[in-house]
Short mmCIF file of C-alpha atoms in Angstrom, two decimals:
data_model
loop_
_atom_site.label_atom_id
_atom_site.label_comp_id
_atom_site.label_asym_id
_atom_site.label_seq_id
_atom_site.Cartn_x
_atom_site.Cartn_y
_atom_site.Cartn_z
CA UNK W 1 -16.53 3.15 -12.33
CA UNK W 2 -14.21 0.41 -12.03
CA UNK W 3 -12.41 -0.82 -9.15
CA UNK W 4 -8.72 -2.30 -9.88
CA UNK W 5 -7.27 -3.80 -7.02
CA UNK W 6 -3.91 -5.52 -7.38
CA UNK W 7 -2.46 -8.41 -4.85
CA UNK W 8 1.09 -7.15 -4.28
CA UNK W 9 4.03 -9.05 -1.64
CA UNK W 10 7.13 -10.44 -1.16
CA UNK W 11 7.14 -14.41 -3.47
CA UNK W 12 5.45 -16.80 -2.02
CA UNK W 13 3.30 -15.01 0.74
CA UNK W 14 -0.49 -16.11 -0.47
CA UNK W 15 -0.79 -13.79 -2.88
CA UNK W 16 -1.96 -16.06 -6.15
CA UNK W 17 -3.40 -18.20 -3.65
CA UNK W 18 -5.80 -15.11 -2.53
CA UNK W 19 -6.51 -14.08 -6.47
CA UNK W 20 -7.64 -17.22 -6.89
CA UNK W 21 -10.19 -17.23 -3.87
CA UNK W 22 -11.41 -13.83 -4.39
CA UNK W 23 -11.57 -14.14 -8.76
CA UNK W 24 -12.58 -16.18 -11.40
CA UNK W 25 -9.44 -16.51 -12.71
CA UNK W 26 -7.23 -19.48 -11.32
CA UNK W 27 -3.90 -18.21 -10.74
CA UNK W 28 -0.68 -20.40 -10.63
CA UNK W 29 0.29 -21.43 -7.46
CA UNK W 30 3.75 -22.26 -6.73
CA UNK W 31 6.35 -23.11 -3.60
CA UNK W 32 9.44 -21.69 -6.13
CA UNK W 33 9.72 -17.81 -6.29
CA UNK W 34 8.18 -15.74 -9.52
CA UNK W 35 5.46 -18.64 -10.33
CA UNK W 36 3.17 -15.96 -11.09
CA UNK W 37 5.50 -13.88 -15.06
CA UNK W 38 1.82 -12.10 -16.03
CA UNK W 39 -0.03 -10.36 -13.74
CA UNK W 40 -3.16 -12.98 -13.29
CA UNK W 41 -6.54 -10.50 -14.10
CA UNK W 42 -9.71 -11.34 -12.68
CA UNK W 43 -12.61 -10.23 -10.99
CA UNK W 44 -15.33 -11.10 -8.94
CA UNK W 45 -18.86 -9.46 -7.73
CA UNK W 46 -20.38 -7.57 -4.82
CA UNK W 47 -21.31 -9.06 -2.62
CA UNK W 48 -24.33 -6.52 -1.66
CA UNK W 49 -27.91 -8.23 -0.05
CA UNK W 50 -29.31 -5.45 -0.77
CA UNK W 51 -29.30 -6.35 -4.24
CA UNK W 52 -31.07 -9.83 -3.67
CA UNK W 53 -33.85 -9.07 -1.70
CA UNK W 54 -34.54 -6.38 -4.86
CA UNK W 55 -34.32 -8.67 -7.41
CA UNK W 56 -36.87 -10.90 -4.67
CA UNK W 57 -38.87 -7.86 -5.20
CA UNK W 58 -38.99 -7.27 -8.56
CA UNK W 59 -38.20 -10.27 -9.76
CA UNK W 60 -35.70 -8.84 -12.99
CA UNK W 61 -35.48 -10.25 -16.19
CA UNK W 62 -31.26 -9.55 -15.65
CA UNK W 63 -29.36 -8.53 -12.27
CA UNK W 64 -26.29 -7.21 -12.78
CA UNK W 65 -24.20 -7.34 -9.13
CA UNK W 66 -21.09 -4.54 -9.77
CA UNK W 67 -17.97 -6.49 -9.80
CA UNK W 68 -13.98 -5.37 -8.84
CA UNK W 69 -11.20 -5.91 -11.37
CA UNK W 70 -7.98 -8.13 -9.83
CA UNK W 71 -4.25 -7.73 -10.46
CA UNK W 72 -2.21 -10.15 -9.10
CA UNK W 73 1.11 -9.39 -9.76
CA UNK W 74 4.50 -11.23 -9.24
CA UNK W 75 6.68 -11.00 -6.68
CA UNK W 76 8.57 -8.01 -6.34
CA UNK W 77 12.30 -9.13 -4.60
CA UNK W 78 15.15 -6.01 -2.90
CA UNK W 79 16.57 -4.68 -5.68
CA UNK W 80 12.97 -4.25 -7.76
CA UNK W 81 13.53 -0.59 -7.96
CA UNK W 82 16.26 -1.51 -10.00
CA UNK W 83 14.69 -3.90 -12.04
CA UNK W 84 16.31 -7.49 -9.91
CA UNK W 85 14.00 -10.57 -10.19
CA UNK W 86 10.47 -9.03 -12.14
CA UNK W 87 10.65 -5.70 -10.66
CA UNK W 88 10.16 -2.83 -13.58
CA UNK W 89 7.41 -4.84 -15.18
CA UNK W 90 6.37 -5.46 -11.20
CA UNK W 91 5.92 -1.76 -10.61
CA UNK W 92 4.22 -0.77 -14.20
CA UNK W 93 1.84 -2.93 -13.28
CA UNK W 94 1.09 -2.16 -9.33
CA UNK W 95 0.89 1.97 -11.51
CA UNK W 96 -2.50 1.15 -12.44
CA UNK W 97 -4.62 -0.01 -10.47
CA UNK W 98 -6.46 2.03 -7.46
CA UNK W 99 -5.49 0.05 -4.53
CA UNK W 100 -2.87 -2.21 -3.08
CA UNK W 101 -3.71 -5.58 -1.70
CA UNK W 102 -0.32 -6.26 -0.12
CA UNK W 103 -0.28 -9.89 1.61
CA UNK W 104 1.93 -10.51 4.13
CA UNK W 105 2.64 -14.00 5.30
CA UNK W 106 1.72 -14.19 8.90
CA UNK W 107 2.46 -18.28 9.08
CA UNK W 108 5.23 -20.96 10.06
CA UNK W 109 5.34 -23.78 7.02
CA UNK W 110 7.87 -25.48 6.74
CA UNK W 111 7.37 -26.83 3.56
CA UNK W 112 6.65 -23.34 2.08
CA UNK W 113 9.86 -21.82 1.45
CA UNK W 114 10.16 -18.38 3.03
CA UNK W 115 12.33 -15.94 -0.35
CA UNK W 116 14.83 -14.60 2.52
CA UNK W 117 14.67 -17.51 4.28
CA UNK W 118 12.46 -16.95 7.49
CA UNK W 119 9.42 -15.48 8.59
CA UNK W 120 9.11 -11.89 9.60
CA UNK W 121 6.26 -9.62 7.97
CA UNK W 122 7.09 -6.46 9.35
CA UNK W 123 10.52 -6.86 7.34
CA UNK W 124 8.25 -7.99 4.38
CA UNK W 125 6.87 -5.08 4.50
CA UNK W 126 9.64 -2.70 5.12
CA UNK W 127 10.81 -4.30 1.70
CA UNK W 128 8.11 -4.06 -0.48
CA UNK W 129 7.10 -0.49 0.83
CA UNK W 130 11.28 0.32 0.17
CA UNK W 131 11.31 -0.70 -3.16
CA UNK W 132 7.95 1.99 -4.11
CA UNK W 133 9.33 4.65 -1.79
CA UNK W 134 13.12 5.15 -3.61
CA UNK W 135 10.67 4.55 -7.33
CA UNK W 136 9.02 7.42 -6.59
CA UNK W 137 11.41 9.29 -4.88
CA UNK W 138 13.34 8.79 -8.91
CA UNK W 139 10.22 10.24 -9.96
CA UNK W 140 9.19 12.98 -8.08
CA UNK W 141 13.12 15.07 -8.20
CA UNK W 142 12.95 14.17 -12.19
CA UNK W 143 9.34 15.95 -11.81
CA UNK W 144 11.41 18.29 -10.16
CA UNK W 145 13.65 19.14 -12.09
CA UNK W 146 11.39 20.40 -14.59
CA UNK W 147 8.68 22.09 -13.27
CA UNK W 148 11.09 23.62 -10.44
CA UNK W 149 12.74 26.09 -14.15
CA UNK W 150 9.19 26.72 -15.17
CA UNK W 151 7.82 28.49 -11.80
CA UNK W 152 11.33 30.29 -11.75
CA UNK W 153 11.74 31.29 -14.69
CA UNK W 154 8.53 32.30 -15.95
CA UNK W 155 6.26 33.03 -12.80
CA UNK W 156 4.13 29.98 -13.54
CA UNK W 157 1.14 29.57 -10.43
CA UNK W 158 0.01 26.34 -10.44
CA UNK W 159 4.18 24.88 -11.21
CA UNK W 160 5.29 26.76 -7.87
CA UNK W 161 2.14 25.16 -6.29
CA UNK W 162 3.88 21.73 -8.27
CA UNK W 163 6.99 22.45 -7.05
CA UNK W 164 5.83 23.05 -3.44
CA UNK W 165 4.27 19.26 -3.40
CA UNK W 166 7.26 17.83 -4.81
CA UNK W 167 9.33 19.30 -2.32
CA UNK W 168 7.43 17.85 0.83
CA UNK W 169 6.91 13.91 -1.23
CA UNK W 170 10.08 14.24 -1.39
CA UNK W 171 10.72 15.02 2.19
CA UNK W 172 8.83 11.90 3.40
CA UNK W 173 10.73 9.58 0.69
CA UNK W 174 14.06 10.68 1.97
CA UNK W 175 13.01 9.53 5.10
CA UNK W 176 11.28 6.32 4.50
CA UNK W 177 8.47 7.93 4.65
CA UNK W 178 5.13 7.42 1.97
CA UNK W 179 3.82 9.25 -0.73
CA UNK W 180 0.35 9.50 1.40
CA UNK W 181 1.23 9.73 5.55
CA UNK W 182 2.16 13.45 3.78
CA UNK W 183 -1.02 15.81 4.11
CA UNK W 184 -2.41 17.97 1.43
CA UNK W 185 -3.30 20.53 1.64
CA UNK W 186 -6.66 21.27 -0.37
CA UNK W 187 -8.60 19.64 -3.01
CA UNK W 188 -5.81 21.05 -5.97
CA UNK W 189 -3.48 19.61 -4.27
CA UNK W 190 -5.47 16.31 -4.08
CA UNK W 191 -5.93 16.42 -7.93
CA UNK W 192 -1.98 17.69 -8.22
CA UNK W 193 -1.32 14.58 -6.44
CA UNK W 194 -3.62 12.34 -8.59
CA UNK W 195 -2.08 12.85 -12.05
CA UNK W 196 1.25 12.27 -10.37
CA UNK W 197 0.41 8.35 -9.84
CA UNK W 198 2.98 8.01 -7.08
CA UNK W 199 2.29 4.72 -6.30
CA UNK W 200 2.71 4.72 -2.70
CA UNK W 201 0.59 7.45 -2.69
CA UNK W 202 -1.94 4.36 -3.33
CA UNK W 203 -5.10 3.80 -0.26
CA UNK W 204 -3.46 -0.15 1.28
CA UNK W 205 -4.74 -2.84 2.51
CA UNK W 206 -2.81 -5.03 4.55
CA UNK W 207 -4.16 -8.52 4.02
CA UNK W 208 -1.85 -10.92 6.41
CA UNK W 209 -2.60 -13.90 5.59
CA UNK W 210 -2.36 -16.59 8.66
CA UNK W 211 -2.93 -20.13 9.39
CA UNK W 212 -6.47 -22.25 9.26
CA UNK W 213 -6.10 -21.59 13.72
CA UNK W 214 -5.26 -18.13 13.45
CA UNK W 215 -8.06 -17.00 11.14
CA UNK W 216 -10.50 -15.49 13.18
CA UNK W 217 -7.69 -14.15 16.25
CA UNK W 218 -5.19 -13.57 13.84
CA UNK W 219 -1.97 -14.28 15.50
CA UNK W 220 1.46 -12.72 17.04
CA UNK W 221 3.08 -12.14 14.05
CA UNK W 222 -0.66 -10.18 13.36
CA UNK W 223 -0.12 -8.43 16.18
CA UNK W 224 3.42 -7.36 14.92
CA UNK W 225 1.57 -5.75 12.26
CA UNK W 226 -1.11 -4.00 13.49
CA UNK W 227 2.45 -2.11 15.66
CA UNK W 228 4.26 -1.81 12.58
CA UNK W 229 0.92 0.15 10.55
CA UNK W 230 -1.08 2.04 13.73
CA UNK W 231 0.57 5.83 12.02
CA UNK W 232 -0.83 4.30 8.80
CA UNK W 233 -4.34 5.36 8.39
CA UNK W 234 -4.26 1.56 6.47
CA UNK W 235 -6.78 -0.78 6.31
CA UNK W 236 -5.73 -4.46 8.21
CA UNK W 237 -7.71 -7.44 7.00
CA UNK W 238 -6.24 -11.21 8.87
CA UNK W 239 -7.25 -13.76 6.24
CA UNK W 240 -6.40 -17.24 6.20
CA UNK W 241 -6.30 -18.00 2.00
CA UNK W 242 -5.71 -21.64 1.73
CA UNK W 243 -8.61 -21.59 4.04
CA UNK W 244 -11.16 -19.69 2.03
CA UNK W 245 -10.13 -20.97 -1.48
CA UNK W 246 -10.98 -24.69 0.26
CA UNK W 247 -14.28 -22.70 1.11
CA UNK W 248 -14.39 -21.33 -2.64
CA UNK W 249 -14.87 -24.83 -4.10
CA UNK W 250 -17.74 -25.22 -2.08
CA UNK W 251 -20.74 -24.58 -3.74
CA UNK W 252 -23.77 -24.96 -1.24
CA UNK W 253 -24.33 -21.57 0.43
CA UNK W 254 -24.92 -23.39 3.57
CA UNK W 255 -22.04 -25.79 4.11
CA UNK W 256 -20.03 -22.99 3.01
CA UNK W 257 -21.07 -20.43 5.66
CA UNK W 258 -21.09 -24.12 8.01
CA UNK W 259 -17.36 -23.96 7.63
CA UNK W 260 -17.32 -20.48 8.14
CA UNK W 261 -19.32 -20.16 11.21
CA UNK W 262 -16.26 -23.38 12.60
CA UNK W 263 -13.58 -20.58 11.41
CA UNK W 264 -15.44 -18.94 14.63
CA UNK W 265 -15.84 -15.76 10.93
CA UNK W 266 -19.77 -14.82 10.46
CA UNK W 267 -18.26 -14.13 7.26
CA UNK W 268 -16.16 -14.52 3.66
CA UNK W 269 -12.45 -13.19 3.14
CA UNK W 270 -13.78 -11.91 -0.04
CA UNK W 271 -17.13 -9.94 2.08
CA UNK W 272 -14.53 -8.63 4.00
CA UNK W 273 -12.05 -8.21 1.88
CA UNK W 274 -14.31 -5.58 -0.59
CA UNK W 275 -15.78 -4.36 2.10
CA UNK W 276 -12.42 -3.10 3.08
CA UNK W 277 -11.70 -1.94 -0.64
CA UNK W 278 -14.72 0.21 -0.62
CA UNK W 279 -13.49 1.45 2.62
CA UNK W 280 -10.81 2.47 2.10
CA UNK W 281 -10.79 4.21 -1.14
CA UNK W 282 -14.53 6.25 0.36
CA UNK W 283 -16.57 4.02 -2.47
CA UNK W 284 -20.32 3.16 -2.54
CA UNK W 285 -23.11 2.16 -3.70
CA UNK W 286 -26.58 3.39 -5.48
CA UNK W 287 -28.71 0.73 -7.58
CA UNK W 288 -31.36 0.89 -10.38
CA UNK W 289 -34.34 -1.25 -10.20
CA UNK W 290 -37.44 -2.01 -12.24
CA UNK W 291 -38.35 -5.24 -14.16
CA UNK W 292 -35.23 -5.13 -16.87
CA UNK W 293 -32.52 -4.85 -14.47
CA UNK W 294 -31.96 -4.97 -10.93
CA UNK W 295 -28.23 -3.50 -10.71
CA UNK W 296 -25.30 -2.21 -8.36
CA UNK W 297 -23.22 1.15 -9.05
CA UNK W 298 -19.99 2.62 -8.10
CA UNK W 299 -19.55 5.35 -6.39
CA UNK W 300 -17.34 7.67 -4.52
CA UNK W 301 -19.13 8.94 -1.47
CA UNK W 302 -20.15 12.83 -1.70
CA UNK W 303 -21.22 11.68 -5.09
CA UNK W 304 -24.32 14.61 -6.98
CA UNK W 305 -26.38 13.17 -8.40
CA UNK W 306 -26.25 14.25 -12.36
CA UNK W 307 -21.86 12.27 -11.76
CA UNK W 308 -23.75 9.17 -10.82
CA UNK W 309 -25.81 8.85 -14.33
CA UNK W 310 -22.88 9.52 -15.94
CA UNK W 311 -21.51 6.52 -13.88
CA UNK W 312 -23.60 4.65 -16.55
CA UNK W 313 -23.54 6.36 -19.03
CA UNK W 314 -22.56 10.14 -20.28
CA UNK W 315 -25.66 11.27 -21.95
CA UNK W 316 -26.82 11.07 -18.41
CA UNK W 317 -24.93 13.58 -17.04
CA UNK W 318 -24.14 16.17 -19.87
CA UNK W 319 -28.07 16.05 -20.42
CA UNK W 320 -29.41 15.76 -16.83
CA UNK W 321 -32.76 17.39 -15.43
CA UNK W 322 -33.01 15.64 -12.35
CA UNK W 323 -33.75 12.92 -10.86
CA UNK W 324 -36.01 10.21 -9.18
CA UNK W 325 -35.37 8.50 -5.59
CA UNK W 326 -36.43 6.21 -3.22
CA UNK W 327 -34.58 5.01 -0.13
CA UNK W 328 -33.91 1.20 0.42
CA UNK W 329 -35.56 0.97 3.06
CA UNK W 330 -39.18 2.63 1.08
CA UNK W 331 -38.67 0.60 -1.56
CA UNK W 332 -37.88 -2.34 0.98
CA UNK W 333 -41.05 -1.78 2.78
CA UNK W 334 -43.87 -0.65 -0.07
CA UNK W 335 -42.93 -3.68 -2.43
CA UNK W 336 -43.15 -1.07 -6.08
CA UNK W 337 -42.16 2.13 -7.30
CA UNK W 338 -45.99 3.39 -8.30
CA UNK W 339 -46.28 2.17 -3.89
CA UNK W 340 -43.92 4.50 -2.69
CA UNK W 341 -44.96 7.51 -4.80
CA UNK W 342 -48.36 6.97 -3.69
CA UNK W 343 -46.67 7.92 -0.60
CA UNK W 344 -45.12 10.51 -0.94
CA UNK W 345 -41.12 9.51 -0.22
CA UNK W 346 -40.17 9.39 -3.88
CA UNK W 347 -38.51 12.71 -3.88
CA UNK W 348 -37.33 14.29 -6.81
CA UNK W 349 -33.59 16.06 -6.70
CA UNK W 350 -31.74 18.55 -8.96
CA UNK W 351 -28.25 18.96 -9.30
CA UNK W 352 -27.03 19.55 -6.42
CA UNK W 353 -28.45 16.67 -4.23
CA UNK W 354 -25.78 14.24 -2.93
CA UNK W 355 -26.09 10.20 -3.17
CA UNK W 356 -26.55 8.44 -0.98
CA UNK W 357 -25.82 4.89 -0.11
CA UNK W 358 -28.58 2.30 -1.43
CA UNK W 359 -30.43 5.10 -2.77
CA UNK W 360 -32.83 3.34 -5.74
CA UNK W 361 -32.40 6.41 -9.20
CA UNK W 362 -34.02 7.21 -12.29
CA UNK W 363 -32.83 9.76 -14.51
CA UNK W 364 -34.52 12.27 -16.92
CA UNK W 365 -31.90 13.92 -19.25
CA UNK W 366 -32.15 16.03 -22.36
CA UNK W 367 -30.00 15.72 -25.10
#
């Protein structure tokens, strides 16, 4: 499965700097609003030391990590839901993403203008939230008008269930709350919610963009963001985007790590961001490993073996027979599939097997 994250926020908060830091693309970054017009598209490998270990053991012809697609979307301003700035374009681009990386400016710098004249990340957050909520309210009310008729005239049970969900969304939005705050009753509602593609229903990570001195500990701006988002069940990441972009330019791994240690950080912001996105979306990794290829694959937590097989190829899922599974720790200990098999540590699993993070899998199928 392909993970797509959209970087959003007001103009001049560091979105494009962050994009350049975490993706293979190079976005324009300048000190004026709407520097980004068209969305910048890039991708980055999902860092996973386990894949490096498997590569060292198997010595394959190629190693393929999982990837995350990153979209740097034009800055949003107040009135975007009514078409102000690049509003309509912004809203269309964000609708296509799996998760939102909401960048908040948490640093002072007189040389970088703020679109609203002062630094206040909580206010900035509320501006973006309000615009997305207004757009969602339009979507909900338009859909509600249609399904209410179906529920009343035709006695459509599915329409009645959707009506109930839409009415709860409308109530939340009218109160200035995002759709993600509405508790879903069951998997059926979750499926209906997904089909609505509501902007404020997307998982969000708030990225507090700080100065270099605050990279490890945060600052008063970050504390204010934490307080404002404490009821949202959202991820918060502190990152000094400008500094991280400079670190990303350093070629030698040891030099990069030394730079990070000087900042009081164990891992780069890129690693922490991707790990946070995986937690946010409930994702995990399984591997295929052999002489030809070692590869990481992304699936959702709770996925069963046939669905994991389908990530590799749809035919694998359709004709799934069984899966041979090796735990990562066992593969590292015994160094090969044959050795693992010899000590009885390779298991054969059927359609109901729930894949675990780090599983090394081989699928048998027939089509």
